[in-house]
mmCIF file of C-alpha atoms in Angstrom:
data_model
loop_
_atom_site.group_PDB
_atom_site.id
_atom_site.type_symbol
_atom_site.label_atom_id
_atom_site.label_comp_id
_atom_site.label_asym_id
_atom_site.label_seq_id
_atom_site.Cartn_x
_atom_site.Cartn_y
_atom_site.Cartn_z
ATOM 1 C CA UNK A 15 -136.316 128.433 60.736
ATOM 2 C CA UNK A 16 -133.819 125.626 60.955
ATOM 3 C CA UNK A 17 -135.020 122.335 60.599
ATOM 4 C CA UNK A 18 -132.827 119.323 60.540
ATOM 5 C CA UNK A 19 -133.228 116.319 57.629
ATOM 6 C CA UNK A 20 -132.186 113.296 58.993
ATOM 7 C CA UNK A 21 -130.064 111.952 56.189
ATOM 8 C CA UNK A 22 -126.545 112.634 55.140
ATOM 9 C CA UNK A 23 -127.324 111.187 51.422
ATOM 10 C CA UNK A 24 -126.048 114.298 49.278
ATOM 11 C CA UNK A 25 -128.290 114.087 46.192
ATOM 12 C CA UNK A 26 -131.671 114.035 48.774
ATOM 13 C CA UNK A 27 -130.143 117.440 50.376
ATOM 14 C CA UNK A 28 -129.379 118.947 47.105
ATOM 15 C CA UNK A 29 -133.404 117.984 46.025
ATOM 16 C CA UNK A 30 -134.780 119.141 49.134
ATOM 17 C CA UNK A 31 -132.804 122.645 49.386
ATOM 18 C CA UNK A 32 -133.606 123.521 45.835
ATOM 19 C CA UNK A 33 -137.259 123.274 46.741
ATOM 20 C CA UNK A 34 -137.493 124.651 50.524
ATOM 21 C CA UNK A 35 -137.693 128.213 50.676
ATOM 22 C CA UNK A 36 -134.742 130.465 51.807
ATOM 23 C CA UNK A 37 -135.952 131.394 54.839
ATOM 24 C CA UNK A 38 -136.088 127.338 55.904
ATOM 25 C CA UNK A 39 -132.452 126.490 56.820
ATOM 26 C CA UNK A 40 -131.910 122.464 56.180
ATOM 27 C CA UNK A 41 -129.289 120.803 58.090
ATOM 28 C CA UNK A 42 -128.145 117.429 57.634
ATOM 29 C CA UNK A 43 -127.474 114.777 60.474
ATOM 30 C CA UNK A 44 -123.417 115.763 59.933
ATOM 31 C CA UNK A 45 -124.382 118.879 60.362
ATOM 32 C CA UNK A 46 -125.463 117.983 64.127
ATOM 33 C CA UNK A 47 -122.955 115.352 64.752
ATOM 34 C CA UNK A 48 -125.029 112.386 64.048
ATOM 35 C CA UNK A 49 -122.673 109.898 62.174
ATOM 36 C CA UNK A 50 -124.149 106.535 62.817
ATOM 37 C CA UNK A 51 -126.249 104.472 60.499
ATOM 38 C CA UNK A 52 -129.691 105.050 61.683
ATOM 39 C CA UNK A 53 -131.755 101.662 61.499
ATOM 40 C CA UNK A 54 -134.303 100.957 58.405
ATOM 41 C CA UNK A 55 -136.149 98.211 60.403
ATOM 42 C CA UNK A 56 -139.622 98.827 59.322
ATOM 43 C CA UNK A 57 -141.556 97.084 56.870
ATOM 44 C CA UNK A 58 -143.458 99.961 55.370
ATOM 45 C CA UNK A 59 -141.619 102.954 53.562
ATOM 46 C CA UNK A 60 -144.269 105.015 56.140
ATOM 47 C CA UNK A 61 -142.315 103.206 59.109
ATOM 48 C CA UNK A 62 -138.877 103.759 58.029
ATOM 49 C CA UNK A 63 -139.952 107.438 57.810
ATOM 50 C CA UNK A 64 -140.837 107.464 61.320
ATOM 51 C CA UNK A 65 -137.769 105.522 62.681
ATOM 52 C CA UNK A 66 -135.672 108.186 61.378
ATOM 53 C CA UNK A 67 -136.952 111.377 62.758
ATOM 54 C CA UNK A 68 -137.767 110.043 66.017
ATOM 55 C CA UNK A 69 -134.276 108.757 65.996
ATOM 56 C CA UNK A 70 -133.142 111.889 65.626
ATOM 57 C CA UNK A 71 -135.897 113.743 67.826
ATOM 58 C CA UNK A 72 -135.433 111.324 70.994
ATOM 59 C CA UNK A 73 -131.527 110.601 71.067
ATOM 60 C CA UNK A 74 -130.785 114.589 69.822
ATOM 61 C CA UNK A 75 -133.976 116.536 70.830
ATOM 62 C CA UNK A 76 -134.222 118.710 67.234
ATOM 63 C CA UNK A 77 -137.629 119.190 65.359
ATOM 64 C CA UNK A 78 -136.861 117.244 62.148
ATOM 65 C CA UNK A 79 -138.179 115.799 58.955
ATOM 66 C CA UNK A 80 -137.183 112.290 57.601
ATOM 67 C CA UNK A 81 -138.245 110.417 54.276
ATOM 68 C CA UNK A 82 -138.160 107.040 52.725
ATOM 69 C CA UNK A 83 -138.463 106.306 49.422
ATOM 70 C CA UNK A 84 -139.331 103.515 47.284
ATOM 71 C CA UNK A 85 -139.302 102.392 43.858
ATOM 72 C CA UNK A 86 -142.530 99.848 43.096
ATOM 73 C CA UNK A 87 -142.987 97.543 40.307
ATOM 74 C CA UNK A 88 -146.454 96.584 39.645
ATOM 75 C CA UNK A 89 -145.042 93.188 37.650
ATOM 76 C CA UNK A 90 -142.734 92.447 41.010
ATOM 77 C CA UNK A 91 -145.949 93.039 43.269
ATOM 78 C CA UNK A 92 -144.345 96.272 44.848
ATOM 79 C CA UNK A 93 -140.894 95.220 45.319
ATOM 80 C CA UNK A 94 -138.181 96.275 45.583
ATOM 81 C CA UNK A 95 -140.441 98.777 47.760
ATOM 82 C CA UNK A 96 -139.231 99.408 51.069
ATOM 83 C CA UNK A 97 -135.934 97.336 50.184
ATOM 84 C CA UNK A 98 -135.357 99.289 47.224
ATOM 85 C CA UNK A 99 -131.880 100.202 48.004
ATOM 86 C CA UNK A 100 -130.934 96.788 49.011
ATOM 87 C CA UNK A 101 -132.722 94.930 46.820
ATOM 88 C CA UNK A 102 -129.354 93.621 45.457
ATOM 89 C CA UNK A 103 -128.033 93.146 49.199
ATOM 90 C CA UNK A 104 -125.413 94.629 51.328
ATOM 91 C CA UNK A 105 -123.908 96.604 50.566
ATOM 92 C CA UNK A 106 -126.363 98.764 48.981
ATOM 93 C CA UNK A 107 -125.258 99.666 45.396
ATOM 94 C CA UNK A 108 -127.392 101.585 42.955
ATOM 95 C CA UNK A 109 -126.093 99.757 39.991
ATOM 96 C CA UNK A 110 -126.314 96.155 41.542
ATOM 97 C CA UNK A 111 -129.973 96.980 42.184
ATOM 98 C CA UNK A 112 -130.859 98.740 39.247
ATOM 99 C CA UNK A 113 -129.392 95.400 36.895
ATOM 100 C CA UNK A 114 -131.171 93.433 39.792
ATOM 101 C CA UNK A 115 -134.743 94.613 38.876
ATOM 102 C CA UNK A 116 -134.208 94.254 35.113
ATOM 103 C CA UNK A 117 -133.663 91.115 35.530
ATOM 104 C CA UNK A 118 -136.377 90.255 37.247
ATOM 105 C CA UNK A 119 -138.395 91.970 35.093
ATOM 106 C CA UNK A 120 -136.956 90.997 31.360
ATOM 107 C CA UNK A 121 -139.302 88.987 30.349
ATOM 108 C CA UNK A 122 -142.855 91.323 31.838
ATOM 109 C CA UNK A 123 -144.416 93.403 29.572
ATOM 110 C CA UNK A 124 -146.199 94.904 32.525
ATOM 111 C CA UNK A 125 -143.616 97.982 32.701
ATOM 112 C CA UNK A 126 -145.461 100.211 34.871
ATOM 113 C CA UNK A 127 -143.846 101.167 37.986
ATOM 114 C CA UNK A 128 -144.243 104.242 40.940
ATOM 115 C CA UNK A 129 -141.635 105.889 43.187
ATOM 116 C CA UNK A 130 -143.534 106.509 46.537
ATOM 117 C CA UNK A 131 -141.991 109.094 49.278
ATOM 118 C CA UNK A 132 -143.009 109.193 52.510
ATOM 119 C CA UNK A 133 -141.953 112.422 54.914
ATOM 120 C CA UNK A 134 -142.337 112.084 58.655
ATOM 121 C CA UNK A 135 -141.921 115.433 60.302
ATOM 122 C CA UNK A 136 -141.399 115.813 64.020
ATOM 123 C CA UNK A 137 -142.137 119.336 65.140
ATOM 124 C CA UNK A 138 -142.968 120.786 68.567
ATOM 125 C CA UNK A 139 -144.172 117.466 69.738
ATOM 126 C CA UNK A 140 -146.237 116.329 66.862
ATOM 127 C CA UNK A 141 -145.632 114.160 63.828
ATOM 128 C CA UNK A 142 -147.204 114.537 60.864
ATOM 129 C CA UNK A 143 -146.950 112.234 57.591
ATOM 130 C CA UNK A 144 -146.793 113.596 53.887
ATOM 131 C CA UNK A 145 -146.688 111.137 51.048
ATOM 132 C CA UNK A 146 -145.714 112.118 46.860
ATOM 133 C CA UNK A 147 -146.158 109.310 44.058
ATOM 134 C CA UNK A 148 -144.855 109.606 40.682
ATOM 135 C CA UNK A 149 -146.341 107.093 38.282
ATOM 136 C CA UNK A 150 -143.905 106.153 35.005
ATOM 137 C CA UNK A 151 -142.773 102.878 33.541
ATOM 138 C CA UNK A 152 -139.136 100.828 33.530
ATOM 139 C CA UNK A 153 -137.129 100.868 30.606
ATOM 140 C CA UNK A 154 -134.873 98.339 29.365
ATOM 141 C CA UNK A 155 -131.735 99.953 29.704
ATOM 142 C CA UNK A 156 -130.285 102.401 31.741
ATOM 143 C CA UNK A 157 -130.110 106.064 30.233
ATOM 144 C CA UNK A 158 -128.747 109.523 31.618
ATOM 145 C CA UNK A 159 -126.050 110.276 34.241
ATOM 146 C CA UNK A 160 -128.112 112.416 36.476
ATOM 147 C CA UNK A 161 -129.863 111.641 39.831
ATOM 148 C CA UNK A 162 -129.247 108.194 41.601
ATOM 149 C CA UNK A 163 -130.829 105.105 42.753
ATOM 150 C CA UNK A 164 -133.444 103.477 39.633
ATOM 151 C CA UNK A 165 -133.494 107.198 37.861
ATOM 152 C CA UNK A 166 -131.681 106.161 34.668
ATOM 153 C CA UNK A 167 -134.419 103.421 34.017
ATOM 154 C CA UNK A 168 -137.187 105.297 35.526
ATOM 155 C CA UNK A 169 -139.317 107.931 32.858
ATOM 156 C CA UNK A 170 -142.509 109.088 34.569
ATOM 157 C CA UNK A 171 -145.775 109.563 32.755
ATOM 158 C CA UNK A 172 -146.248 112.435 30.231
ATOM 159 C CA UNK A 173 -142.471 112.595 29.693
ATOM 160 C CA UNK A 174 -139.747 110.747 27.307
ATOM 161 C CA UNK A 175 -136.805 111.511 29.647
ATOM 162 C CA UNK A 176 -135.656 108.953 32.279
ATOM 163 C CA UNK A 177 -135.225 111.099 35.566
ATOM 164 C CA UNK A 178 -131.366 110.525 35.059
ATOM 165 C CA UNK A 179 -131.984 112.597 31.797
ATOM 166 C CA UNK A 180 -133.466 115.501 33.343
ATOM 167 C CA UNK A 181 -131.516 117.996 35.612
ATOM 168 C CA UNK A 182 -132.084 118.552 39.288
ATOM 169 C CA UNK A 183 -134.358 121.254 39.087
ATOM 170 C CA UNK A 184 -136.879 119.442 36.735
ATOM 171 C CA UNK A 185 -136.296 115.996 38.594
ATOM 172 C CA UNK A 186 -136.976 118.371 42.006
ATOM 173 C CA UNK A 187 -140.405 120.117 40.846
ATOM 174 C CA UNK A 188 -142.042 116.509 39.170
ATOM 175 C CA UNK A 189 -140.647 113.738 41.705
ATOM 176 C CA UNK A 190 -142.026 112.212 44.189
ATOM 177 C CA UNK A 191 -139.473 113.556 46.976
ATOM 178 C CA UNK A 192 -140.625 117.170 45.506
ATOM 179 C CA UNK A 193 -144.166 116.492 45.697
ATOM 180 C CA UNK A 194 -143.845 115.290 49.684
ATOM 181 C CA UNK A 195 -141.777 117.871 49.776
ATOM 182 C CA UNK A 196 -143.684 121.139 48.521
ATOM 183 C CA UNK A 197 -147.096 119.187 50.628
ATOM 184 C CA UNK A 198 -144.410 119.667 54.016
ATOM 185 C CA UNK A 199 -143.367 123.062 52.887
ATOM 186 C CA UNK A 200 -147.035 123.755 52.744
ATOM 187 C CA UNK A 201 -148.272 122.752 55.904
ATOM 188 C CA UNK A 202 -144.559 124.919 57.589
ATOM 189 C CA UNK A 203 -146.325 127.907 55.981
#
């Protein structure tokens, strides 16, 4: 089965592949020529889900699967949330918005914090929705090299590692993307 993932952001393939099984082929929007920005207009992470695969679905006709993800701070009220990767501004830069939210937050000693995906999948004329959370807390400084986006101040409950800390494959089977994930590859079986 191919199924195309409307993003071209590298690291979310990479996640995605390691948890999809082999005989699920995931292409990316380069992969089917789409090269334009696709719009992130919705307020809800849920609606930016589902502008992106029915972007995809009505201007190239493929079955496909699109997520948004946010980061939200219970001391910020949710934000950054569906602007997490803007919450800086334009352009969006991880490290701008990752020194963005401590600063808004120094002085909190309300830490806790969720990353919320949200999958829309278009297939065979249906959509379906499927939705991981990942509760952990922000640290004060940013630790680790891995992943992307808030990971290096981001360390989920039960563990001492920030996800930046831990490789792909443990980030992939505890995050929120690989929750929504494995509940999609689920309902494809």
């Amino acid at each position: 089965m191919k199924l195309i993932f409307a993003s071209n952001n590298k690291n979310k393939i990479k996640e995605i592949q390691l948890l999809v099984p082999s005989s699920i082929q995931i292409l990316s929007l380069e992969d089917i020529g789409c090269t334009e920005e696709i719009p992130e207009t919705a307020d809800t992470i849920e609606g930016n889900a589902i502008l992106k695969a029915n972007y995809v679905t009505q201007k190239y006709g493929f079955n496909c699967f699109a997520d948004d993800t946010g980061l939200e701070v219970n001391a910020l009220n949710g934000a950054p949330g569906v602007y997490s990767a803007r919450y800086a501004g334009e352009p969006k830069n991880d490290d701008n918005n990752v020194n963005k939210l401590l600063s808004d937050i120094k002085n909190e000693s309300d830490r806790s914090a969720n990353f919320k995906t949200v999958i829309c999948l278009n297939l065979n004329g249906e959509q379906h929705l499927f939705t991981g959370i990942i509760n952990g807390k922000i640290i004060d400084t940013k630790i680790g090299t891995n992943g992307f986006g808030y990971d290096p101040i981001f360390v989920a409950d039960g563990y001492s590692k920030t996800f930046a800390e831990l490789s792909i494959e443990e980030k992939a089977t505890i995050s929120h993307r690989g929750l929504a994930v494995k509940k999609l590859i689920d309902f494809l079986k």
